[in-house]
Short mmCIF file of C-alpha atoms in Angstrom, two decimals:
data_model
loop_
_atom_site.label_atom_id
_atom_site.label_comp_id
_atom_site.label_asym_id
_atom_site.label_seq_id
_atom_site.Cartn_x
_atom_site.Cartn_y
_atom_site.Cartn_z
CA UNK A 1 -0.23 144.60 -61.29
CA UNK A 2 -3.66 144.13 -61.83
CA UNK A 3 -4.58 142.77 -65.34
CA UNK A 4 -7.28 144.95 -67.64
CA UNK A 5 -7.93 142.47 -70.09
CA UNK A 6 -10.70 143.28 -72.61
CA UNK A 7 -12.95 146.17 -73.02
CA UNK A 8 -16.65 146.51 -74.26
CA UNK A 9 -17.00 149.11 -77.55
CA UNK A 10 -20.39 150.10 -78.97
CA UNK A 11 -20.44 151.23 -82.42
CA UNK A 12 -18.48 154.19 -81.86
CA UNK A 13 -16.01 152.10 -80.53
CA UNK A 14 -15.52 151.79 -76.63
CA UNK A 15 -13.69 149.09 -75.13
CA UNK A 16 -13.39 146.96 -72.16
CA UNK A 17 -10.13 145.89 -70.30
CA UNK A 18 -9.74 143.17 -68.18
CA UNK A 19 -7.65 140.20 -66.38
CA UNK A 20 -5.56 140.89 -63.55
CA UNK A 21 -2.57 143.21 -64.72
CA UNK A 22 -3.02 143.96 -68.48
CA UNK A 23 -6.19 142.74 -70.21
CA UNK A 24 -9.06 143.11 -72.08
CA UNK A 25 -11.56 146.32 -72.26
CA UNK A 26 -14.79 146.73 -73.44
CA UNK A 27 -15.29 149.85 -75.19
CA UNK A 28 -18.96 150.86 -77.10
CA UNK A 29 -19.74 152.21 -80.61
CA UNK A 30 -22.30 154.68 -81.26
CA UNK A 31 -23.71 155.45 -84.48
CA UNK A 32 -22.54 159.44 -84.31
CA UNK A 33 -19.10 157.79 -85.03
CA UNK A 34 -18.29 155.50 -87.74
CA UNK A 35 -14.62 155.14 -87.73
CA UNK A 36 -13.94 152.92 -84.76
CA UNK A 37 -10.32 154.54 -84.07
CA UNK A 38 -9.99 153.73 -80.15
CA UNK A 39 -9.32 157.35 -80.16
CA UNK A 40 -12.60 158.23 -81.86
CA UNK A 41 -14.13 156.37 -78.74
CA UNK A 42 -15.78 158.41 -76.09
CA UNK A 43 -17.38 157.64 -72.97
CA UNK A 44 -20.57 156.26 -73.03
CA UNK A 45 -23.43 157.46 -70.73
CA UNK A 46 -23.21 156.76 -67.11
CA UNK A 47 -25.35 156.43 -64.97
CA UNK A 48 -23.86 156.04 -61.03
CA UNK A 49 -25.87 153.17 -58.86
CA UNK A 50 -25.39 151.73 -55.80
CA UNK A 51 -23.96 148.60 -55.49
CA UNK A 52 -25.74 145.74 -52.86
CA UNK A 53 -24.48 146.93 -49.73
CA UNK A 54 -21.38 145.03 -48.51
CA UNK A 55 -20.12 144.41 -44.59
CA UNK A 56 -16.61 145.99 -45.73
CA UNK A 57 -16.45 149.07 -44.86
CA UNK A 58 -13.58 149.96 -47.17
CA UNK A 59 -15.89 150.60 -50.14
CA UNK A 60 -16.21 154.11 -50.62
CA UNK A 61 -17.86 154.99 -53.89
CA UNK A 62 -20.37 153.08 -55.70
CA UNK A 63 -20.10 150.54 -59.00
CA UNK A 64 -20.81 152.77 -62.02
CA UNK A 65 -23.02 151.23 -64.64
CA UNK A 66 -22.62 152.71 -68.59
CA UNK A 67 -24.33 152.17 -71.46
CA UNK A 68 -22.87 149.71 -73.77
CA UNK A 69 -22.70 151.95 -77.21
CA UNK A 70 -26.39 152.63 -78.46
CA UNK A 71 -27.60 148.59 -77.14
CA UNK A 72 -30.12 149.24 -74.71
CA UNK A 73 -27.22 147.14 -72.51
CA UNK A 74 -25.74 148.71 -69.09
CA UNK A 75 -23.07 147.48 -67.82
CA UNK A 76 -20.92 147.52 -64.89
CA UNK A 77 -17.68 149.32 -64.86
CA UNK A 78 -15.95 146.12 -63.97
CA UNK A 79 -16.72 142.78 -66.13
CA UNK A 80 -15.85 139.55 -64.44
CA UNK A 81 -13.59 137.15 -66.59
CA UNK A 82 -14.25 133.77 -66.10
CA UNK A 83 -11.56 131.96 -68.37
CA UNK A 84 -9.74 130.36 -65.48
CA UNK A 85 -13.03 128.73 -64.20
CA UNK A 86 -13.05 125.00 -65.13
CA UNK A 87 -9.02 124.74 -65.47
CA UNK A 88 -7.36 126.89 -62.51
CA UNK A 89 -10.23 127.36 -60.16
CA UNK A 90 -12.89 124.63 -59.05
CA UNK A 91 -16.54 124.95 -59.58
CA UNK A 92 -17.04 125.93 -55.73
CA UNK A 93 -14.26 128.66 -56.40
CA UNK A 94 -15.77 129.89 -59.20
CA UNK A 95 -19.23 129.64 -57.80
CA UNK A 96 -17.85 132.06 -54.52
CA UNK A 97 -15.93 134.17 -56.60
CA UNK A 98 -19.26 134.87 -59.43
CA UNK A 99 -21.16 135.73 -55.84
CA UNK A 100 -18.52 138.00 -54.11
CA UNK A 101 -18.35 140.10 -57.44
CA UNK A 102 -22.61 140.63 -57.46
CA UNK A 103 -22.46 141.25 -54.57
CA UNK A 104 -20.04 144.28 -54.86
CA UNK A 105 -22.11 145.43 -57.93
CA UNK A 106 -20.67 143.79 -60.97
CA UNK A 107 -23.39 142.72 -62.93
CA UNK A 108 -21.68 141.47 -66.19
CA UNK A 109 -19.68 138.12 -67.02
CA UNK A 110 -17.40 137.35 -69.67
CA UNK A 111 -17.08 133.97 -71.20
CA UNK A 112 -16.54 131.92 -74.39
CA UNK A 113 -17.15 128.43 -76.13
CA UNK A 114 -13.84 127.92 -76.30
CA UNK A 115 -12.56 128.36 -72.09
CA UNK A 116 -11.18 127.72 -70.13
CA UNK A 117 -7.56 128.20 -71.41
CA UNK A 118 -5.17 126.87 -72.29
CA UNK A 119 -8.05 125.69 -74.65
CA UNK A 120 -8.50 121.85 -75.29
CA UNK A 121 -10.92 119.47 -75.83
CA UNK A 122 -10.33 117.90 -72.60
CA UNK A 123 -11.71 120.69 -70.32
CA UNK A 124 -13.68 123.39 -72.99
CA UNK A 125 -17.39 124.05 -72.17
CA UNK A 126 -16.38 123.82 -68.24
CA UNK A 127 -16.29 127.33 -67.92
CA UNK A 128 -19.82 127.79 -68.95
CA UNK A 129 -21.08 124.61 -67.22
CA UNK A 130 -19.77 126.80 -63.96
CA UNK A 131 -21.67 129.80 -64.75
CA UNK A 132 -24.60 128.24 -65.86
CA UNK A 133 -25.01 126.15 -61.77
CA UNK A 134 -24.39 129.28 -60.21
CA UNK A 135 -27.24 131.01 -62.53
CA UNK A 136 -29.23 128.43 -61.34
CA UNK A 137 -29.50 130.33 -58.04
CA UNK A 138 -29.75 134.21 -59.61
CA UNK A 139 -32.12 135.73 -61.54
CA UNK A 140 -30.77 135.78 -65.21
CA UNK A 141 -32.57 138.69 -65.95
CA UNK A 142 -30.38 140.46 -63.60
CA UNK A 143 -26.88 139.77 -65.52
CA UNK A 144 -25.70 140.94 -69.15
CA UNK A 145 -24.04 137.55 -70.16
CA UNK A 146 -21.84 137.57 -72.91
CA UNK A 147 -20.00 134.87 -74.41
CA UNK A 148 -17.85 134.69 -77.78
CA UNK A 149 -17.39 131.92 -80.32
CA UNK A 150 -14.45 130.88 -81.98
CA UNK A 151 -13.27 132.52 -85.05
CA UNK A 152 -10.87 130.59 -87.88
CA UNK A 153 -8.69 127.99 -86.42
CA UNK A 154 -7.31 124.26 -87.10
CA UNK A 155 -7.20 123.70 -83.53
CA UNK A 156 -10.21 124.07 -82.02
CA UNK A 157 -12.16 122.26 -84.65
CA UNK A 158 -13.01 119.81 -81.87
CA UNK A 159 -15.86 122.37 -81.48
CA UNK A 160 -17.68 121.41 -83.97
CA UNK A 161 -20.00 118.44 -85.28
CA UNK A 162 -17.57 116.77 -88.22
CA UNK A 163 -15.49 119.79 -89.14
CA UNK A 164 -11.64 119.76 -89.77
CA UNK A 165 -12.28 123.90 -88.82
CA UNK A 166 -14.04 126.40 -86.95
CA UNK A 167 -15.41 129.10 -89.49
CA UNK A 168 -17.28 132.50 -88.79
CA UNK A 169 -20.08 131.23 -91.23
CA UNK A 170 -23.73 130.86 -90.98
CA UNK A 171 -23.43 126.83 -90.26
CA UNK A 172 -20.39 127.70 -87.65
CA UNK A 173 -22.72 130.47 -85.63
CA UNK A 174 -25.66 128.99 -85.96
CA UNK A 175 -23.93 125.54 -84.21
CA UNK A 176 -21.48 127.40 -81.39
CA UNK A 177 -25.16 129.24 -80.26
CA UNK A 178 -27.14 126.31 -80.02
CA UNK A 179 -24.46 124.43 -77.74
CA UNK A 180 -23.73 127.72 -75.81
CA UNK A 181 -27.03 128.04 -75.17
CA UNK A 182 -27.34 124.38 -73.88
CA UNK A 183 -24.07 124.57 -71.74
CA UNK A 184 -25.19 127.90 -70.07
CA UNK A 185 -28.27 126.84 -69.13
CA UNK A 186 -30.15 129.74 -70.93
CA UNK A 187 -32.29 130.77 -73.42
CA UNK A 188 -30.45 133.98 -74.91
CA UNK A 189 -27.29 135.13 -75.14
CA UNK A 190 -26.95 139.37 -74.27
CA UNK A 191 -23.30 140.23 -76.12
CA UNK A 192 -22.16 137.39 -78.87
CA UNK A 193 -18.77 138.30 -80.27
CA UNK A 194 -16.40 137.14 -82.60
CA UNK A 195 -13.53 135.70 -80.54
CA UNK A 196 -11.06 136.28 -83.35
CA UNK A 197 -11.85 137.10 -87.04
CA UNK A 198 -12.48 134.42 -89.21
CA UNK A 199 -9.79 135.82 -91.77
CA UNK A 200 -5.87 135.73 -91.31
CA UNK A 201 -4.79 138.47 -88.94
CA UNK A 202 -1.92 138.34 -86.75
CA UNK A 203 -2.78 137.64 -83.44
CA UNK A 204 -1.65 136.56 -80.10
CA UNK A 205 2.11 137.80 -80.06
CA UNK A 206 2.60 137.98 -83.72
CA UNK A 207 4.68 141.07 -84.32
CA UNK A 208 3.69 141.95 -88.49
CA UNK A 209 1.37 140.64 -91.16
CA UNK A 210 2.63 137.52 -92.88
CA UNK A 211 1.09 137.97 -96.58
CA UNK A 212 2.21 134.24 -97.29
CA UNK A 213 -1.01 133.37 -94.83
CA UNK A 214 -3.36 135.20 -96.40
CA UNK A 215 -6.45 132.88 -97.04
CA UNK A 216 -9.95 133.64 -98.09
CA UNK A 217 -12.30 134.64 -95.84
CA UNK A 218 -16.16 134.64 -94.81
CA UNK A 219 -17.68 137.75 -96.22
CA UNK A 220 -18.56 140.15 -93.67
CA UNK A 221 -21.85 140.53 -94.90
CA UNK A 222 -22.44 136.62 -94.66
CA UNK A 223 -21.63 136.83 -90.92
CA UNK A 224 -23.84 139.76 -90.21
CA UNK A 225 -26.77 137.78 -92.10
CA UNK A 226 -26.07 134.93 -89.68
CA UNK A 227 -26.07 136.96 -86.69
CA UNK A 228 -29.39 139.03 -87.96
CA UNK A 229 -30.93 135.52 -87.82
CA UNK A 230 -30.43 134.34 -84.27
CA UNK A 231 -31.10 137.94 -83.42
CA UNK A 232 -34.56 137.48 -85.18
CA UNK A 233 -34.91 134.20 -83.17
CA UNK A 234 -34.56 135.93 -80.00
CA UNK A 235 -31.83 134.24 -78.88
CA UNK A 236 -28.91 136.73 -79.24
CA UNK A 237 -29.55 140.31 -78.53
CA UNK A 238 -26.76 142.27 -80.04
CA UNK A 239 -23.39 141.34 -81.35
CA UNK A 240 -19.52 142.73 -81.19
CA UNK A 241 -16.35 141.44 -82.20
CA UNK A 242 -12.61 140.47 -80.13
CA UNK A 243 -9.13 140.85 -81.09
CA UNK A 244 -10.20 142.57 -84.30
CA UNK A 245 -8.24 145.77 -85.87
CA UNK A 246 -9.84 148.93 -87.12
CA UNK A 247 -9.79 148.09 -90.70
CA UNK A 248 -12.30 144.91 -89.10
CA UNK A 249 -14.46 147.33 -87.17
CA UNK A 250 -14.99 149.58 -90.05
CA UNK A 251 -16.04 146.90 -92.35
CA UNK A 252 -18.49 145.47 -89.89
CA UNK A 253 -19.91 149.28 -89.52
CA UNK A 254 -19.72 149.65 -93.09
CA UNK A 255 -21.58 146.09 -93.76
CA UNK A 256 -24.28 146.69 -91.35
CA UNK A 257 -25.28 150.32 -92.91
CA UNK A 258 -25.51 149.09 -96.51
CA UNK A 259 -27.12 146.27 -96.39
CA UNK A 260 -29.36 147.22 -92.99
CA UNK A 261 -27.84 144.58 -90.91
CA UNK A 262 -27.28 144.46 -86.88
CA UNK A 263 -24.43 146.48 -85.96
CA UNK A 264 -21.41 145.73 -83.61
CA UNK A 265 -22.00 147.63 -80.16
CA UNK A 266 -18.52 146.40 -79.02
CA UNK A 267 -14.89 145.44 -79.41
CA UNK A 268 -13.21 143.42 -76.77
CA UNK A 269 -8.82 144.21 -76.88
CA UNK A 270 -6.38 143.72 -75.00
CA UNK A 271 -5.61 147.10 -73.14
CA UNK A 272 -2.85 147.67 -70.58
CA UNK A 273 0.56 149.48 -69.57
CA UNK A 274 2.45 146.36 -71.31
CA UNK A 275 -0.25 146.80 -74.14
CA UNK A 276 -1.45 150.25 -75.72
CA UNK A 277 -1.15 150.31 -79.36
CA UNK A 278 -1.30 146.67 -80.71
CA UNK A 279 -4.27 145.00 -80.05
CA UNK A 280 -4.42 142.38 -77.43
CA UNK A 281 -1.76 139.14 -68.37
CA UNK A 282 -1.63 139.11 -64.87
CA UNK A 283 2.37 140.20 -65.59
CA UNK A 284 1.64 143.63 -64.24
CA UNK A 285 0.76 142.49 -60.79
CA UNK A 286 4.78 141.63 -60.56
CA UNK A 287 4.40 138.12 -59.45
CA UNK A 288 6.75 136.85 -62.52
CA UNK A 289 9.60 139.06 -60.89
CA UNK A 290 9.91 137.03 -57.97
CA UNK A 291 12.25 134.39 -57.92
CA UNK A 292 10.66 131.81 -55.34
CA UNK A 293 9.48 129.73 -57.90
CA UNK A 294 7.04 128.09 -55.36
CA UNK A 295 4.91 131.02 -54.79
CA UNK A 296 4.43 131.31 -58.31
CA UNK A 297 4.02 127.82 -59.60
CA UNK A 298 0.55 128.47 -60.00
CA UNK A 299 0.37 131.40 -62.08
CA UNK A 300 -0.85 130.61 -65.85
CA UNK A 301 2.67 131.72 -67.14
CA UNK A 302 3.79 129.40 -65.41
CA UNK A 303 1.40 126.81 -64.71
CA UNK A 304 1.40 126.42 -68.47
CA UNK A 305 4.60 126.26 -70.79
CA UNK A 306 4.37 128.79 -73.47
CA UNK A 307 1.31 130.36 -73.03
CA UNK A 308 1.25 133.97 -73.51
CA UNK A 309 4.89 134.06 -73.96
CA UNK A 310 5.25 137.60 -74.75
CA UNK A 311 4.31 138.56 -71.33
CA UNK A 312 7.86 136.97 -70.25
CA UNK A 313 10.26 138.46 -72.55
CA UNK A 314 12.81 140.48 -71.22
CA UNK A 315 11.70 143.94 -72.54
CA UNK A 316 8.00 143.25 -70.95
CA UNK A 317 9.83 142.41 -67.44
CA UNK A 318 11.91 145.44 -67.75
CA UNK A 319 8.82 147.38 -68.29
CA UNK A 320 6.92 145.54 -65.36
CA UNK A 321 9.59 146.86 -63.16
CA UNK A 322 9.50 150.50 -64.11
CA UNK A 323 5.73 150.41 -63.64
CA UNK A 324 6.25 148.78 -60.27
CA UNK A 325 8.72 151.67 -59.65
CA UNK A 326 6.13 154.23 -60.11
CA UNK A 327 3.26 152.98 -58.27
CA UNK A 328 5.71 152.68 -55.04
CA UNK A 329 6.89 156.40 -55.56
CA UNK A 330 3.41 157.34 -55.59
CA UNK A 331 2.02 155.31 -52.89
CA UNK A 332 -0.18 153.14 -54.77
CA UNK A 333 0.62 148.63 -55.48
CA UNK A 334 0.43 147.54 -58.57
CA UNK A 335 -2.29 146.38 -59.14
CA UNK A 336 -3.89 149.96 -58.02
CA UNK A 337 -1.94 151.39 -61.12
CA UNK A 338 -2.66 148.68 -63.63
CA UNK A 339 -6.19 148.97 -63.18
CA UNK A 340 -6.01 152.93 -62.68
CA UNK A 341 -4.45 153.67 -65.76
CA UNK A 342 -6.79 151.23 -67.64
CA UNK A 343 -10.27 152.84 -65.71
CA UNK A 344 -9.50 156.19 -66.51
CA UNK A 345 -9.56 156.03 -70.10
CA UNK A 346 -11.69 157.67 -71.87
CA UNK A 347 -12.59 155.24 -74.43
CA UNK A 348 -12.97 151.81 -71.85
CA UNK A 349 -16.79 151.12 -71.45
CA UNK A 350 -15.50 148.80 -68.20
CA UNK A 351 -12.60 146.55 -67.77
CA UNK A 352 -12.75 142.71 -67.78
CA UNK A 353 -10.82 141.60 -64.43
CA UNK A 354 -9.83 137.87 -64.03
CA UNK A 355 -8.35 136.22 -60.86
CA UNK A 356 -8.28 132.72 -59.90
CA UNK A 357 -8.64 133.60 -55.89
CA UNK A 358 -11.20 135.71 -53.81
CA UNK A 359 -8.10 137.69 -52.44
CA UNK A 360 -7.02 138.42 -55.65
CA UNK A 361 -10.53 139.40 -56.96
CA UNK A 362 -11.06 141.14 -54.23
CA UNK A 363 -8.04 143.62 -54.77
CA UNK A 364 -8.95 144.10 -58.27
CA UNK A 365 -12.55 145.30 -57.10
CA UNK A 366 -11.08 147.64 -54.53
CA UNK A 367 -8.69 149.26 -57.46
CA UNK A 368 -11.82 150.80 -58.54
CA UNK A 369 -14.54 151.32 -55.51
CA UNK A 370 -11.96 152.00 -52.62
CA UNK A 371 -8.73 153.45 -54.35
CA UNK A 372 -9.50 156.82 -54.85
CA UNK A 373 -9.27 158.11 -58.96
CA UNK A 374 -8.36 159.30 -61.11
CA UNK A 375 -4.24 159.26 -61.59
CA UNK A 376 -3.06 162.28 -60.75
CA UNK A 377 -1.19 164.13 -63.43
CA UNK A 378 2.31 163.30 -61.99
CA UNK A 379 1.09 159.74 -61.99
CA UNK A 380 0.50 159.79 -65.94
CA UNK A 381 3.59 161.73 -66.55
CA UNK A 382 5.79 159.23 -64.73
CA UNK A 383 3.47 156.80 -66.63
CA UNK A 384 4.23 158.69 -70.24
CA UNK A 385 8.12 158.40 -69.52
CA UNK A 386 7.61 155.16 -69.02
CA UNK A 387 6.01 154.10 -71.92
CA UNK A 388 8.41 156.33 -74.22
CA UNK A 389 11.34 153.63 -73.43
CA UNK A 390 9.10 150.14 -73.53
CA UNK A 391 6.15 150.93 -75.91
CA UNK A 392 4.29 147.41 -75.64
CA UNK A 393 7.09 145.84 -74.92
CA UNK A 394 4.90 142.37 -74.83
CA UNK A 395 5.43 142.13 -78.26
CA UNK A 396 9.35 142.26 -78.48
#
């Protein structure tokens, strides 16, 4: 199935989904809502424009653009994800790719310091270093760019200039801008977010809080102060946060009123079928069913041993199946689902796709400008029963 992976919020959070099966959103916060519940979220304002005319035929409706929270920022309904650039796809492939999604209407890209993944210090910056040669040929004007840096973490302290760890501090922000900037070939930065927060939270799989590794933390207030002054500089225009939880969101709100500071316009989770209530690809799509190993031995689950694990466990295959099982009995693929069920929430400001091949990318565009929406009722329902037996099963 097609992968939402991350969504886009605005301070009333909204979110953005992307990847190719189960992703990431973006959703938007506005200021007539301070608790950022994902169901507080609402949609933003829309505004429908036509996308560059294409030779395909197929495309039926045109890209929607929304306002991203109360940023003066609008933004595609789709979001291309570029974290595959620079590990799984060459720079010509990601160069064609970046062009065949303008060119169908999507007009904002996804990135971070630390891609591609898997990260390491062999390959990270690549990912930028491919957006920033195809930019060379666009008008950057033209594009909401957003990138995020890297929150607390022992790993990726390769990042930085002498450190033993990457921080969400004032030294830490002030450093993953200036070399973001550099790498991407451009003078400001649109959306900067938090890749993960800079205190302990479990993340990436983890199924409860561990209290044993609590540590102390930036202040939130220190970070905002940080981000007010490369906001000042002109060289970030607004900021929003990834991977965070509510109580996260409602600090940053909180912060940013008392002490008059820039507020998040966005939250980037992980949204899909396999993925509704814990925050947090690709699994949807059903390629990890099959059993010719060959056809798959390029997929990231595959390609690389242990990554995103949860997407393989038993519970999240059985899940994968029963989703499959519904988009056949309605007539739709998987991917068409996936990406269906993700679009027509209310809440997702536009849905982060990621694919590593133009076919690929090309299907995920079509799930939203050619397949007609939204689900039908009996498609939800069938959804609903679904997800009463495997509620995001990805993380048992």
């Amino acid at each position: 199935m097609a992968s939402s992976y991350v969504t886009f919020s605005t301070v009333t959070p909204v979110a953005i989904t992307g990847n190719n099966s189960g992703g990431y959103a973006l959703s938007a916060f506005t200021r007539r809502c301070i608790a950022p519940s994902p169901n507080a979220g609402r949609r933003m304002f829309r505004t429908s424009v036509m996308a560059k005319a294409s030779t395909e035929k197929a495309a039926k409706k045109a890209m929607e653009y929304r306002k991203l929270g109360d940023s003066e920022l609008n933004i595609s309904e789709i979001t291309m994800g570029t974290m595959t650039f620079g590990e799984q796809n060459t720079e010509k492939e990601s160069h064609e790719m970046l062009s065949y999604a303008v060119e169908h209407g999507i007009n904002c890209i996804d990135t971070a310091e630390a891609y591609p993944v898997p990260m390491k210090k062999e390959t990270q910056g690549k990912t930028d270093l491919y957006i920033s040669s195809w930019l060379k040929s666009q008008s950057r004007d033209k594009f909401v760019l957003a990138t995020k840096l890297c929150g607390y973490s022992e790993r990726t302290a390769y990042l930085r200039e002498n450190a033993e760890v990457t921080r969400v501090d004032a030294a830490n922000i002030k450093e993953s801008v200036e070399k973001s900037l550099k790498r991407l070939g451009t003078d400001y930065i649109d959306l900067l977010q938090i890749h993960w927060p800079d205190r302990y939270v479990p993340l990436f799989g983890d199924n409860y809080y561990d209290t044993s590794k609590w540590r102390a933390s930036v202040p939130f207030v220190e970070q905002l102060r940080a981000f007010q002054d490369l906001i000042n500089e002109g060289k970030v225009r607004y900021i929003g946060v990834s991977n965070e939880t509510s109580y996260g969101v409602m600090e940053f709100v909180h912060t940013a009123k008392l002490e008059g500071l820039p507020k998040i316009v966005s939250i980037q989770n992980g949204y899909s079928l396999l993925a509704r209530i814990r925050f947090e690809g690709g699994s949807l799509s059903g390629k990890y069913l099959v059993t010719d190993l060959e056809a798959t031995k390029n997929a990231r689950l595959n390609l690389f041993p242990g990554f995103m694990e949860r997407y393989k466990g038993s519970l999240a295959k059985e899940a994968t199946i029963q989703y499959i099982e519904v988009a056949k009995k309605h007539g739709l693929t998987p991917v068409e689902l996936a990406l269906g069920f993700v679009r027509d929430r209310p809440f997702v400001t536009s849905t982060i796709i990621g694919a590593t091949s133009l076919e690929q990318l090309k299907e995920d565009i079509d799930a939203y400008l050619v397949t007609e929406g939204p689900l039908s009722p009996e498609v939800i329902a069938d959804i609903e029963a679904v997800f009463r037996r495997y509620k995001d099963p990805s993380f048992f």
